[in-house]
Amino acid sequence: MQAWPGSAYPLGATFDGNGTNFAVFSEGAERVELCLFDDDGAETRVELRDVDAFVWHVYLPNVGPGQRYGYRVHGPYDPANGQRFNPSKLLLDPYAKAVDGEITWGQSVFSYTFGDPDSFNDEDSADAMMKGVVVNPFFDWTGDRQPKTPYAETLIYEAHVKGLTKLNELIPEELRGSYSGIAHPAVIDHLLKLGVTAIELMPVHQFVNDSTLQDKGLANYWGYNTIAFLAPQNTYASTGQRGQQVQEFKGMVRALHTAGIEVILDVVYNHTAEGNHMGPTLSMRGIDNEAYYRLEQDDKRYYTDYTGTGNSLNVGNPHALQLIMDSLRYWVLDMHVDGFRFDLASTLAREFYDVDRLATFFELVQQDPVVSQVKLIAEPWDVGPGGYQVGNFPPQWTEWNGKYRDTVRDFWRGEPQALGEFASRLTGSADLYEHSGRRPVASINFVTAHDGFTLRDLVSYNEKHNDANGEDNNDGESHNRSYNHGVEGPTDDPEVLTLRARQQRNFIATLMLSQGVPMLLHGDELGRTQQGNNNGYAQDNELTWMHWDAVDQPLLEFTAALARLRRDHPTFRRSRFFNGRPVRREQGARIPDIVWLRPDGSEMQPEDWDSGFGRAIGVFLNGNGIRERDRRGEPISDKHFIILFNAGDEEVDFHLPAVEFSPKWDTVVDTAGRRADSAPLEPGESVPLAAKSLMVLCEHEVPEPEVDHSVAASLVLLADSEVPQMPPKAEASR
């Protein structure tokens, strides 16, 4: 085969219209072979003779898109010193932009003989390995425009490509479970109904289906087992054509952008699918083990594990860092994605041992002209010592706020806690983010996520029910801060069902009305259940997929209406923290931008915050106290609102504050559905606030002819037309 020297940059397989340049990094290799595979599986080897700065490269004219390939890397096999070269193992290019096939598990993909981890196994793995694919980089992006939605206006929807689309009968069957399924109008219309501005996709980087799960008849559903950081998962393509997943992914992004919806990827740069010292040799382990992985310095046969998966990527090595940064830039520049959510992001901050918020990775992101301009969301923890780092990431980052989740769950289930904690989470968690110069939007607020109970299960189960995972119910979080309201799981008791439905509305309303960026878990708006399984990582089946034929329609409409309320009123999505200072008004008393209220209508006092038994509280939000300007430089103002919370088990009479706050109030949300009338409330009036309920009052404007009450009316009426959740079978029959 004709072979030219080629170039050391860019890494990976790059087609230029005439031929393909191949480049792979390996500092410890003694010899590298590029392996090309034809349709029958026959292998042709091309030795890479040119090396620059440890990058081995070659250019092959007339090799183009669709070509399958891999590498064989020769060098010492000395695990005790961190070297695991084994040319009998076909290796996937870490920079592969598409992957063909899956792994066939067996002895051949391991570099040792089963039962003897110190041995050397030279069985060829080519037939059992997935292969890289040369892709066509050209795509018609004409008209594509990234929405660039400000954080303050963002509503995130966490979703799984397959789980969201697999059972939606409005999508053609051949497109369900694929990128094209996400791009279908049935999905996009649903997202727009909910007011979603960004869909956060669970891992779509090519991942490996674990052998241990396959042996149990299960599968890696979530995808947190990455093997190729530049390749979209091949099983999410609607066609089996090689490399088509790249074009299909781009088509999905273009369709979502046309609808004004951003695409955020959940990325896993903290570890790979090769696992610990007992794991297979699939890619980086055989290319340059010491460069790509953190090894225990006193015995380099073992891997440092901050992730709970067996290994951790070596972000202290410049070539591993380059891989991460090249991957991020590729997804932004070539695939047009709008941001990233970094799984176990604390691992990326561990240059040596401790978590360092000034680590090299964050410095690279800060100065990168591409990556620094997209949404960067950290899951701010890992499983290593000191890994819980909520509030400690650099200023340009936002964070999944685990403290928000825990506090809101505890409040609504009636746990003893200081009301001050709840107030802080509701107003953007200034205690976590203000010290670093960040704003309320640094807090990605969520009550549920893929990891844990769905919203419906959160109010239906006290205990996890993970027996289907095959681990004797030992997997998954045991402390869920959930409450079943008297019955574990499904029930026909109308009183229990009514209370569960109300609690779901309470969580949705709290999420939408909190300062920060709300994130909704896919299916929570439909009443999706996983039957108490809080760790569905291995359940690629109807247990975790969304059932579009069993929809809690009142909850769906309520969620959509709350999203509209948030969108229409900047009071609930401020870009700056409250400061408690009085706001000048054209007439009347000067009132602070926020006032916390006791049930008697008076202002909260210092001793009230730490009572430990408080369950009811109100908050006045001053629409004149936003202190921000719109994109045209005009001051932003809004109506005044009062939110009343009662997490107790008894009704509370809440007295409205004095006339200085507002002459009258309209009820726009009542999760108990007891105020369906439109009569305005008077200052000082006593309002019966039902147990486990939330109310939102908006200042009453006179005259009213031009005021559109459609959102307010729909909220009250939906809550009033409370339809108890039925057991799954009854829902399906309905």
PDB file of C-alpha atoms in Angstrom, residues 306-429:
ATOM      1  CA  TYR A 306     -11.137   8.300  42.355  1.00  0.00           C
ATOM      2  CA  THR A 307     -14.179   7.271  40.335  1.00  0.00           C
ATOM      3  CA  GLY A 308     -15.250   3.886  41.679  1.00  0.00           C
ATOM      4  CA  THR A 309     -14.770   2.364  38.226  1.00  0.00           C
ATOM      5  CA  GLY A 310     -11.217   1.037  38.510  1.00  0.00           C
ATOM      6  CA  ASN A 311      -9.147   3.814  36.959  1.00  0.00           C
ATOM      7  CA  SER A 312      -8.782   7.593  36.680  1.00  0.00           C
ATOM      8  CA  LEU A 313      -7.544   9.510  33.658  1.00  0.00           C
ATOM      9  CA  ASN A 314      -4.147  11.099  34.245  1.00  0.00           C
ATOM     10  CA  VAL A 315      -4.936  14.823  33.967  1.00  0.00           C
ATOM     11  CA  GLY A 316      -1.432  15.521  35.223  1.00  0.00           C
ATOM     12  CA  ASN A 317      -0.047  14.393  31.861  1.00  0.00           C
ATOM     13  CA  PRO A 318      -0.063  16.942  29.006  1.00  0.00           C
ATOM     14  CA  HIS A 319      -1.062  14.346  26.396  1.00  0.00           C
ATOM     15  CA  ALA A 320      -4.059  13.167  28.418  1.00  0.00           C
ATOM     16  CA  LEU A 321      -5.028  16.803  28.912  1.00  0.00           C
ATOM     17  CA  GLN A 322      -4.626  17.390  25.188  1.00  0.00           C
ATOM     18  CA  LEU A 323      -7.012  14.521  24.472  1.00  0.00           C
ATOM     19  CA  ILE A 324      -9.663  16.072  26.709  1.00  0.00           C
ATOM     20  CA  MET A 325      -9.272  19.566  25.281  1.00  0.00           C
ATOM     21  CA  ASP A 326      -9.169  18.315  21.664  1.00  0.00           C
ATOM     22  CA  SER A 327     -12.344  16.354  22.334  1.00  0.00           C
ATOM     23  CA  LEU A 328     -14.148  19.372  23.813  1.00  0.00           C
ATOM     24  CA  ARG A 329     -13.152  21.616  20.926  1.00  0.00           C
ATOM     25  CA  TYR A 330     -14.201  18.980  18.389  1.00  0.00           C
ATOM     26  CA  TRP A 331     -17.700  18.704  19.845  1.00  0.00           C
ATOM     27  CA  VAL A 332     -18.104  22.480  19.822  1.00  0.00           C
ATOM     28  CA  LEU A 333     -16.532  23.297  16.450  1.00  0.00           C
ATOM     29  CA  ASP A 334     -17.434  20.225  14.389  1.00  0.00           C
ATOM     30  CA  MET A 335     -20.570  18.959  16.119  1.00  0.00           C
ATOM     31  CA  HIS A 336     -21.929  22.395  17.198  1.00  0.00           C
ATOM     32  CA  VAL A 337     -22.853  21.418  20.764  1.00  0.00           C
ATOM     33  CA  ASP A 338     -23.521  24.202  23.250  1.00  0.00           C
ATOM     34  CA  GLY A 339     -22.023  22.955  26.493  1.00  0.00           C
ATOM     35  CA  PHE A 340     -20.905  20.097  28.700  1.00  0.00           C
ATOM     36  CA  ARG A 341     -21.805  18.570  32.026  1.00  0.00           C
ATOM     37  CA  PHE A 342     -18.652  16.968  33.469  1.00  0.00           C
ATOM     38  CA  ASP A 343     -19.239  13.692  35.301  1.00  0.00           C
ATOM     39  CA  LEU A 344     -17.322  13.424  38.598  1.00  0.00           C
ATOM     40  CA  ALA A 345     -15.576  16.688  37.784  1.00  0.00           C
ATOM     41  CA  SER A 346     -13.577  16.753  41.022  1.00  0.00           C
ATOM     42  CA  THR A 347     -11.374  14.038  39.510  1.00  0.00           C
ATOM     43  CA  LEU A 348     -10.265  16.497  36.829  1.00  0.00           C
ATOM     44  CA  ALA A 349      -9.050  18.825  39.575  1.00  0.00           C
ATOM     45  CA  ARG A 350      -6.728  16.238  41.170  1.00  0.00           C
ATOM     46  CA  GLU A 351      -3.288  17.037  39.799  1.00  0.00           C
ATOM     47  CA  PHE A 352      -1.563  15.043  42.498  1.00  0.00           C
ATOM     48  CA  TYR A 353      -3.793  13.910  45.347  1.00  0.00           C
ATOM     49  CA  ASP A 354      -5.967  16.719  46.684  1.00  0.00           C
ATOM     50  CA  VAL A 355      -8.640  18.528  44.709  1.00  0.00           C
ATOM     51  CA  ASP A 356      -7.217  21.806  43.407  1.00  0.00           C
ATOM     52  CA  ARG A 357      -9.620  24.369  41.950  1.00  0.00           C
ATOM     53  CA  LEU A 358      -6.638  25.973  40.176  1.00  0.00           C
ATOM     54  CA  ALA A 359      -5.585  22.727  38.486  1.00  0.00           C
ATOM     55  CA  THR A 360      -4.107  22.780  34.988  1.00  0.00           C
ATOM     56  CA  PHE A 361      -7.307  21.509  33.398  1.00  0.00           C
ATOM     57  CA  PHE A 362      -9.241  24.534  34.591  1.00  0.00           C
ATOM     58  CA  GLU A 363      -6.464  26.870  33.471  1.00  0.00           C
ATOM     59  CA  LEU A 364      -6.631  25.362  29.987  1.00  0.00           C
ATOM     60  CA  VAL A 365     -10.397  25.761  29.862  1.00  0.00           C
ATOM     61  CA  GLN A 366     -10.152  29.346  31.108  1.00  0.00           C
ATOM     62  CA  GLN A 367      -7.826  30.427  28.311  1.00  0.00           C
ATOM     63  CA  ASP A 368      -9.305  28.345  25.508  1.00  0.00           C
ATOM     64  CA  PRO A 369     -11.155  30.662  23.076  1.00  0.00           C
ATOM     65  CA  VAL A 370     -13.618  27.912  22.114  1.00  0.00           C
ATOM     66  CA  VAL A 371     -14.333  25.835  25.215  1.00  0.00           C
ATOM     67  CA  SER A 372     -14.484  28.823  27.564  1.00  0.00           C
ATOM     68  CA  GLN A 373     -17.433  30.253  25.613  1.00  0.00           C
ATOM     69  CA  VAL A 374     -19.896  27.380  26.069  1.00  0.00           C
ATOM     70  CA  LYS A 375     -21.875  26.226  29.087  1.00  0.00           C
ATOM     71  CA  LEU A 376     -19.635  24.373  31.572  1.00  0.00           C
ATOM     72  CA  ILE A 377     -21.439  22.406  34.262  1.00  0.00           C
ATOM     73  CA  ALA A 378     -19.596  20.416  36.928  1.00  0.00           C
ATOM     74  CA  GLU A 379     -20.809  17.436  38.866  1.00  0.00           C
ATOM     75  CA  PRO A 380     -18.706  18.744  41.768  1.00  0.00           C
ATOM     76  CA  TRP A 381     -17.748  15.528  43.502  1.00  0.00           C
ATOM     77  CA  ASP A 382     -15.976  12.192  43.101  1.00  0.00           C
ATOM     78  CA  VAL A 383     -15.465   9.202  45.407  1.00  0.00           C
ATOM     79  CA  GLY A 384     -11.952  10.156  46.550  1.00  0.00           C
ATOM     80  CA  PRO A 385     -10.993  11.913  49.816  1.00  0.00           C
ATOM     81  CA  GLY A 386     -12.217  15.506  49.862  1.00  0.00           C
ATOM     82  CA  GLY A 387     -14.090  14.944  46.631  1.00  0.00           C
ATOM     83  CA  TYR A 388     -17.306  16.761  47.583  1.00  0.00           C
ATOM     84  CA  GLN A 389     -16.626  20.236  46.197  1.00  0.00           C
ATOM     85  CA  VAL A 390     -20.028  21.907  45.797  1.00  0.00           C
ATOM     86  CA  GLY A 391     -19.400  25.655  45.626  1.00  0.00           C
ATOM     87  CA  ASN A 392     -15.650  25.406  45.008  1.00  0.00           C
ATOM     88  CA  PHE A 393     -15.312  25.386  41.231  1.00  0.00           C
ATOM     89  CA  PRO A 394     -13.827  28.321  39.266  1.00  0.00           C
ATOM     90  CA  PRO A 395     -15.942  31.407  38.488  1.00  0.00           C
ATOM     91  CA  GLN A 396     -16.901  30.574  34.892  1.00  0.00           C
ATOM     92  CA  TRP A 397     -18.322  27.189  35.930  1.00  0.00           C
ATOM     93  CA  THR A 398     -21.803  26.253  37.074  1.00  0.00           C
ATOM     94  CA  GLU A 399     -22.462  23.240  39.297  1.00  0.00           C
ATOM     95  CA  TRP A 400     -25.036  20.584  39.956  1.00  0.00           C
ATOM     96  CA  ASN A 401     -26.127  21.771  43.383  1.00  0.00           C
ATOM     97  CA  GLY A 402     -26.467  18.609  45.455  1.00  0.00           C
ATOM     98  CA  LYS A 403     -27.202  20.680  48.547  1.00  0.00           C
ATOM     99  CA  TYR A 404     -30.234  22.162  46.804  1.00  0.00           C
ATOM    100  CA  ARG A 405     -31.566  18.669  46.068  1.00  0.00           C
ATOM    101  CA  ASP A 406     -31.059  17.443  49.623  1.00  0.00           C
ATOM    102  CA  THR A 407     -32.476  20.551  51.308  1.00  0.00           C
ATOM    103  CA  VAL A 408     -35.607  20.754  49.168  1.00  0.00           C
ATOM    104  CA  ARG A 409     -36.313  17.049  49.624  1.00  0.00           C
ATOM    105  CA  ASP A 410     -35.894  17.332  53.386  1.00  0.00           C
ATOM    106  CA  PHE A 411     -38.100  20.418  53.599  1.00  0.00           C
ATOM    107  CA  TRP A 412     -41.067  18.888  51.815  1.00  0.00           C
ATOM    108  CA  ARG A 413     -40.907  15.587  53.683  1.00  0.00           C
ATOM    109  CA  GLY A 414     -40.963  17.532  56.962  1.00  0.00           C
ATOM    110  CA  GLU A 415     -37.483  16.816  58.302  1.00  0.00           C
ATOM    111  CA  PRO A 416     -36.234  19.004  61.166  1.00  0.00           C
ATOM    112  CA  GLN A 417     -33.843  21.551  59.729  1.00  0.00           C
ATOM    113  CA  ALA A 418     -32.987  25.211  59.902  1.00  0.00           C
ATOM    114  CA  LEU A 419     -35.244  27.255  57.655  1.00  0.00           C
ATOM    115  CA  GLY A 420     -32.207  29.339  56.763  1.00  0.00           C
ATOM    116  CA  GLU A 421     -30.820  26.429  54.707  1.00  0.00           C
ATOM    117  CA  PHE A 422     -34.029  26.205  52.697  1.00  0.00           C
ATOM    118  CA  ALA A 423     -34.147  29.977  52.215  1.00  0.00           C
ATOM    119  CA  SER A 424     -30.574  29.979  50.925  1.00  0.00           C
ATOM    120  CA  ARG A 425     -31.247  27.242  48.374  1.00  0.00           C
ATOM    121  CA  LEU A 426     -34.448  28.960  47.208  1.00  0.00           C
ATOM    122  CA  THR A 427     -32.636  32.236  46.563  1.00  0.00           C
ATOM    123  CA  GLY A 428     -29.664  30.907  44.598  1.00  0.00           C
ATOM    124  CA  SER A 429     -27.284  29.574  47.294  1.00  0.00           C
TER     125      SER A 429
END
